[in-house]
Tab-separated table of C-alpha atoms in Angstrom:
chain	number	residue	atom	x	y	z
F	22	UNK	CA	0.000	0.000	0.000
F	23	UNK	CA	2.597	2.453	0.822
F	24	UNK	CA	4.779	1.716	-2.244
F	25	UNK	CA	1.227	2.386	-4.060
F	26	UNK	CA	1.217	5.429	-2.571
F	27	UNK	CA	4.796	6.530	-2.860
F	28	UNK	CA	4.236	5.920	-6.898
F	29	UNK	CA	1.108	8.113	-6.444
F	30	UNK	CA	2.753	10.964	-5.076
F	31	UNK	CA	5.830	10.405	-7.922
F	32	UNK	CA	3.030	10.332	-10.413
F	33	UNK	CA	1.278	13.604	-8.985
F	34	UNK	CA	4.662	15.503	-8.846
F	35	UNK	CA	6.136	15.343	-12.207
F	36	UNK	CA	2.205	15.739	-13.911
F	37	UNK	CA	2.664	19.036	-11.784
F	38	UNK	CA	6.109	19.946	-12.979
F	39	UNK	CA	4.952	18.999	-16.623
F	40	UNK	CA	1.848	20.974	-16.588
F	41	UNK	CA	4.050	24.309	-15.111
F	42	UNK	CA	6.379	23.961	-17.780
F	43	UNK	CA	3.413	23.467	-20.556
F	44	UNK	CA	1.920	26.156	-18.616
F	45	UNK	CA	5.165	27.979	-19.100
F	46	UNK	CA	5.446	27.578	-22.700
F	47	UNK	CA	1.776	27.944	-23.689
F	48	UNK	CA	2.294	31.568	-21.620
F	49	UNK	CA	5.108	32.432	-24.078
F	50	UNK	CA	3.459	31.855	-26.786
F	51	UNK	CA	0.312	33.448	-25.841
F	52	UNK	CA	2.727	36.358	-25.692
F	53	UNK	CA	3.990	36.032	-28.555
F	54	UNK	CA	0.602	35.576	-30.468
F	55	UNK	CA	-0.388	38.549	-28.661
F	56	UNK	CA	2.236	40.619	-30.055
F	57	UNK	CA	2.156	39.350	-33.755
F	58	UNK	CA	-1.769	40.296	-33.326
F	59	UNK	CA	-1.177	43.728	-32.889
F	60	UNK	CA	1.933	43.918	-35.437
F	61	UNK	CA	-0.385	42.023	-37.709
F	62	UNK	CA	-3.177	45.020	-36.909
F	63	UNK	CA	-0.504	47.635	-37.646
F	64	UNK	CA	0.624	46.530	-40.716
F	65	UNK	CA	-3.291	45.782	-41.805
F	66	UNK	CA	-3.684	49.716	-40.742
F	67	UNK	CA	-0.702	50.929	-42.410
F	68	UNK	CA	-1.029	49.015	-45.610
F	69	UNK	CA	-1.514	51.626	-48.306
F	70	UNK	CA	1.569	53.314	-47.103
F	71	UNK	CA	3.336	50.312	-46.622
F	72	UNK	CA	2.975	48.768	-49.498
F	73	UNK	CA	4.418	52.013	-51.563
F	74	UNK	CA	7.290	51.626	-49.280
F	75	UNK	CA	8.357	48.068	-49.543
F	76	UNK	CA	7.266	47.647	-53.209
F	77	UNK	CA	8.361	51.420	-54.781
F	78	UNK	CA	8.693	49.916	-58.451
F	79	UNK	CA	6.537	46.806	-58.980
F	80	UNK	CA	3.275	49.138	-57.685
F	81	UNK	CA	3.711	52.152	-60.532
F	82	UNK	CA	0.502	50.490	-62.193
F	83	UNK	CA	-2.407	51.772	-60.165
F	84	UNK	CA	-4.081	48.211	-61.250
F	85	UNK	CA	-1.005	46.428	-59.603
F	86	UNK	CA	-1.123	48.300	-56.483
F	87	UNK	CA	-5.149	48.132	-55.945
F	88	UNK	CA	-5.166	44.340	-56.398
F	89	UNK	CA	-2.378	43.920	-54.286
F	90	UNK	CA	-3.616	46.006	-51.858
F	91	UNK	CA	-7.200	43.944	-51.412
F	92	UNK	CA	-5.090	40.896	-51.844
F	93	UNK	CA	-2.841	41.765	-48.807
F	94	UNK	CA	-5.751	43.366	-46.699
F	95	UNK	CA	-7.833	39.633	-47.159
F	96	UNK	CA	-4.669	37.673	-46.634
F	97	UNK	CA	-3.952	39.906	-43.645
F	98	UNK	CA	-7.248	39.881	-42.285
F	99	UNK	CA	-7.710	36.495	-42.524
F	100	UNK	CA	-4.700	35.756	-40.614
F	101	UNK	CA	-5.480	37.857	-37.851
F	102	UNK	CA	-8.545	35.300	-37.457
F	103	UNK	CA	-6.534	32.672	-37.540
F	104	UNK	CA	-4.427	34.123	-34.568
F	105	UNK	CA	-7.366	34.684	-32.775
F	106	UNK	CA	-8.325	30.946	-32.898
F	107	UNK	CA	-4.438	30.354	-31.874
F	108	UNK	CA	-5.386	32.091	-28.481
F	109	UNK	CA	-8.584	30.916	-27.992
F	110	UNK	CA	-6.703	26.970	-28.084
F	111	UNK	CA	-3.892	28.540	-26.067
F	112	UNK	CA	-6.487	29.485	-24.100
F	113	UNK	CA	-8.079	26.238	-23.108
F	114	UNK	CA	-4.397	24.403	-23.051
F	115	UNK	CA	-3.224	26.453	-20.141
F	116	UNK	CA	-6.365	25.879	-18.655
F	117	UNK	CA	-5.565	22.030	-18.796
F	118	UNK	CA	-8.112	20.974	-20.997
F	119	UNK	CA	-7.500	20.956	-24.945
F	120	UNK	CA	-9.314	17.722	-25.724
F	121	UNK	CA	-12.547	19.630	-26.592
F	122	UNK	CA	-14.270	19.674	-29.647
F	123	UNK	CA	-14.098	23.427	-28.784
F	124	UNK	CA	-10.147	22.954	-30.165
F	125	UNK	CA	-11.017	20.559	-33.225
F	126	UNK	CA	-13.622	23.336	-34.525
F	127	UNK	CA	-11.372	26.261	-33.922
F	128	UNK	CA	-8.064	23.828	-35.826
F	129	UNK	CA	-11.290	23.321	-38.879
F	130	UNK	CA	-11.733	27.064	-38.766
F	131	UNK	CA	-8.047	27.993	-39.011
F	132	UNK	CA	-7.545	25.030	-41.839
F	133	UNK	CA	-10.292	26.714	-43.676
F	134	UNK	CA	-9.210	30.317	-43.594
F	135	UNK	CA	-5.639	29.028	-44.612
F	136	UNK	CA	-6.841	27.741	-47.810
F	137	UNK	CA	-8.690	30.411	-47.969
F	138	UNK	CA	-5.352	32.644	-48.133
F	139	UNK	CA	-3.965	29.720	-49.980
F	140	UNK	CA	-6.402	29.957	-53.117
F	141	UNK	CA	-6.042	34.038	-52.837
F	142	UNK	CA	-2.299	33.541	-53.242
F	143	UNK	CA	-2.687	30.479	-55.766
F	144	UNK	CA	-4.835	33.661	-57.988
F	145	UNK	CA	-1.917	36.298	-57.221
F	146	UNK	CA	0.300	33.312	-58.701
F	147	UNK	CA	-0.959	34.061	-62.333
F	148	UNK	CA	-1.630	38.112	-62.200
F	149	UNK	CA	1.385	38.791	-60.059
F	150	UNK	CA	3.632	35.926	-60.103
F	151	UNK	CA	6.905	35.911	-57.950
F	152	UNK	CA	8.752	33.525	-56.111
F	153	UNK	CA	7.389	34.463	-52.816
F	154	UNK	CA	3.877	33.954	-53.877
F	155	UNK	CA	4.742	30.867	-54.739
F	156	UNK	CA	5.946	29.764	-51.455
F	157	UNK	CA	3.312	31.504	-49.413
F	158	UNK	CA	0.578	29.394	-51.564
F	159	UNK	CA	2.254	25.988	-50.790
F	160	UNK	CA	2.787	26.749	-46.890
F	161	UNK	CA	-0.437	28.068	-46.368
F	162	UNK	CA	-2.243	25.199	-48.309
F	163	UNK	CA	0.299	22.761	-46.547
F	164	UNK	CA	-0.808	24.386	-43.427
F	165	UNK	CA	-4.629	23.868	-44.202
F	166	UNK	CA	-4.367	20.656	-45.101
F	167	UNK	CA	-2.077	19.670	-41.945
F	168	UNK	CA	-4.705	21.967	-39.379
F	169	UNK	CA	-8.124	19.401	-41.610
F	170	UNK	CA	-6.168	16.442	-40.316
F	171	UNK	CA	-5.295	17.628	-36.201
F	172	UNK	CA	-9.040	18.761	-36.580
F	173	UNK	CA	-9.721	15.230	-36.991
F	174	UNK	CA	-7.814	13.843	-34.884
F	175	UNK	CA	-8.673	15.909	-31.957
F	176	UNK	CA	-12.464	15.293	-32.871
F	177	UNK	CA	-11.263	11.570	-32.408
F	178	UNK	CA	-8.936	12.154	-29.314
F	179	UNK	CA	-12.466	14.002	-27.807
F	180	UNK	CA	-14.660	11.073	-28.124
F	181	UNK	CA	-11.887	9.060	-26.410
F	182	UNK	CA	-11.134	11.119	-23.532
F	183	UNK	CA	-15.574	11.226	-23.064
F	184	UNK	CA	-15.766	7.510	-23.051
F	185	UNK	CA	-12.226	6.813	-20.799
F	186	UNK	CA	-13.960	9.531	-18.584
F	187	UNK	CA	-16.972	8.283	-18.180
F	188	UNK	CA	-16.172	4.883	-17.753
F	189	UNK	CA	-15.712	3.916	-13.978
B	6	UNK	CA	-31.260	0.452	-22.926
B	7	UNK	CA	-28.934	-0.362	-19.704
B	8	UNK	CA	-29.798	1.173	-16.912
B	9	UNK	CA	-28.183	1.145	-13.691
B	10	UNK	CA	-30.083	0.531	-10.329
B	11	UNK	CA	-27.478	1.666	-7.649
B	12	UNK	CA	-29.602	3.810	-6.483
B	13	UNK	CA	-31.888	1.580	-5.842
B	14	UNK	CA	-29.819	-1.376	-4.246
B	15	UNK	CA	-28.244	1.290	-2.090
B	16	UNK	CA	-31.608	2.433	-0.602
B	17	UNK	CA	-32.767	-1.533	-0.134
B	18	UNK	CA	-29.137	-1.433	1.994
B	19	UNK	CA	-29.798	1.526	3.783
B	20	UNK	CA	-26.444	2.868	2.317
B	21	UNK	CA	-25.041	6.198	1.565
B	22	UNK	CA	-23.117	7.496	-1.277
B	23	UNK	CA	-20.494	8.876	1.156
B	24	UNK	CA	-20.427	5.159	3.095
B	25	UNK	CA	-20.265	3.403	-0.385
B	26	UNK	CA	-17.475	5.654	-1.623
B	27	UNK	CA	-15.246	5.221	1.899
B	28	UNK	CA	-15.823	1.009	1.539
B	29	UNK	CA	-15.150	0.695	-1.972
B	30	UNK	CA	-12.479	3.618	-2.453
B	31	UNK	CA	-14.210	4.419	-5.694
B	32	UNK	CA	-15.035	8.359	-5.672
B	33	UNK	CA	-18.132	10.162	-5.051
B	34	UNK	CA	-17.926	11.755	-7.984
B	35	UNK	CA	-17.485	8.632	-10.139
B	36	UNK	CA	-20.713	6.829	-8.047
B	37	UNK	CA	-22.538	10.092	-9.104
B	38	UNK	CA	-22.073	9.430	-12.834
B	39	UNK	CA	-22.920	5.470	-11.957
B	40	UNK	CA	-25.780	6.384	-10.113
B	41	UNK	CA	-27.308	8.919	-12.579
B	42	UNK	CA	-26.866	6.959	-15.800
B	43	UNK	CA	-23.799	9.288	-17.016
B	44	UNK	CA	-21.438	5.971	-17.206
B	45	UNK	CA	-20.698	4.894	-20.857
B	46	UNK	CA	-18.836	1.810	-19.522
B	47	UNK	CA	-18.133	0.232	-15.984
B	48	UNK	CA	-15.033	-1.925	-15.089
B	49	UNK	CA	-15.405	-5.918	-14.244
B	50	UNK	CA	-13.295	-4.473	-11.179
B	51	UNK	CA	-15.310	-1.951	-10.039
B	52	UNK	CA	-18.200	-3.979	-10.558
B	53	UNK	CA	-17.172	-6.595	-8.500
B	54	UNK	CA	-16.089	-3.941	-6.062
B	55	UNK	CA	-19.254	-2.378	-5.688
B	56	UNK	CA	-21.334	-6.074	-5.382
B	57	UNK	CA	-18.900	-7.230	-2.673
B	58	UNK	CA	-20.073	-4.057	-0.524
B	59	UNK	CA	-23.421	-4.076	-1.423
B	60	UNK	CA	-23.645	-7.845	-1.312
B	61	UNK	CA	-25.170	-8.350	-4.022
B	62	UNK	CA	-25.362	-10.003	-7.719
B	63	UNK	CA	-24.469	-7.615	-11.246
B	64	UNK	CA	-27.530	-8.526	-12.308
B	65	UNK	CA	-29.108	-6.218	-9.573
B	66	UNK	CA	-27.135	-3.674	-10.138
B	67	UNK	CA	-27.219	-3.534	-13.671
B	68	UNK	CA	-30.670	-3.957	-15.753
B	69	UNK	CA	-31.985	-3.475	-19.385
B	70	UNK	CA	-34.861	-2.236	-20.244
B	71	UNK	CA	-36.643	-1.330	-23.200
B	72	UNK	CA	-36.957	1.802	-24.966
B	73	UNK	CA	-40.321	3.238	-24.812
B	74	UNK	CA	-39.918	5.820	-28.527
């Protein structure tokens, strides 16, 4: 019984030191989330300036600079959703409980909204094509495609965790 | 449909919840979610547990009955 015990208390410990340092990490990168968010805002705020800046000779069309500017403001807009849903899974992690179909909705939202970008920047591809493009288009449809299958799997890992919890 | 008569086979025993809990180590909160029909699943160990307390058969604790839709 009291080696039982002892293996208990062992047990309870390092779940406690694992959860801080989850804890730990999840808080850094809630941080960090937090303060693309509002760089991400910024640069959504600043964009028709920006864009002259960083782009001073591609954008001399007015056509160029208008599509690239709706382009960037959906892309960027879109993204700032998707960090949203970031946080609110953050969120629930640090609370110690991210097997909810609460996360495997908010992982289907941001797989959506990532081919959503994808598809925008698969367009740009043809009208506006550069290297970058090209890259951004395969990342963000990788990324889609990658968040569609954790969705499922979480859905999955859900179910699991409801029937090992409420079996007694 | 399964149903589960702990409830019941506690009251014929004149047993608590808290009582039950203390003699078969299994927690309150756990006999809540027995007693109200929550469980998806119960444990041959726990079952046998609960009948050695309550002195009684699985077949008491445990009934079917038929759905009435």
């Amino acid at each position: 019984m009291t080696i039982v015990n002892h293996l208990d208390y062992y047990h309870t410990e390092i779940k406690k030191g694992m959860n801080f340092m989850e804890n730990k990490l999840s808080i850094y990168t809630y941080k960090i989330l937090t303060v693309i968010s509002y760089l991400g805002l910024f640069i959504l705020i600043t964009l028709p300036w920006s864009l002259k800046i960083f782009f001073p000779n591609e954008l001399k069309d007015g056509i160029f600079y208008w599509y690239m500017m709706i382009n960037l403001f959906i892309a960027g807009s879109l993204a700032c959703f998707i960090i949203r849903e970031l946080v609110k899974i953050l969120k629930l992690i640090v609370i110690g409980n991210p097997f909810t179909y609460e996360v495997a909705n908010s992982l289907k939202t941001i797989s959506t909204l990532s081919i959503v970008i994808a598809l925008l920047f698969f367009v740009k591809c043809f009208i506006f094509p550069t290297l970058y493009t090209l890259v951004v288009t395969i990342v963000f449809a990788i990324i889609g495609l990658m968040t569609q299958i954790f969705s499922g799997l979480f859905k999955i890992a859900t179910d699991v965790k409801n029937e090992n919890d409420f079996t007694i | 449909m399964i149903v589960v008569n702990l409830d019941v086979v506690m009251a014929q025993r004149k047993m608590s919840l808290n009582e039950l809990s203390q003699k078969t180590g299994i927690s309150t909160t756990n006999l809540s979610i027995l007693k109200t029909n929550k469980a998806k699943a119960i444990r041959f160990s726990t079952l046998e547990t609960i009948c050695e307390v309550l002195n009684c058969t699985p077949g008491e604790i445990i009934t079917i009955e038929n759905d009435s839709k």
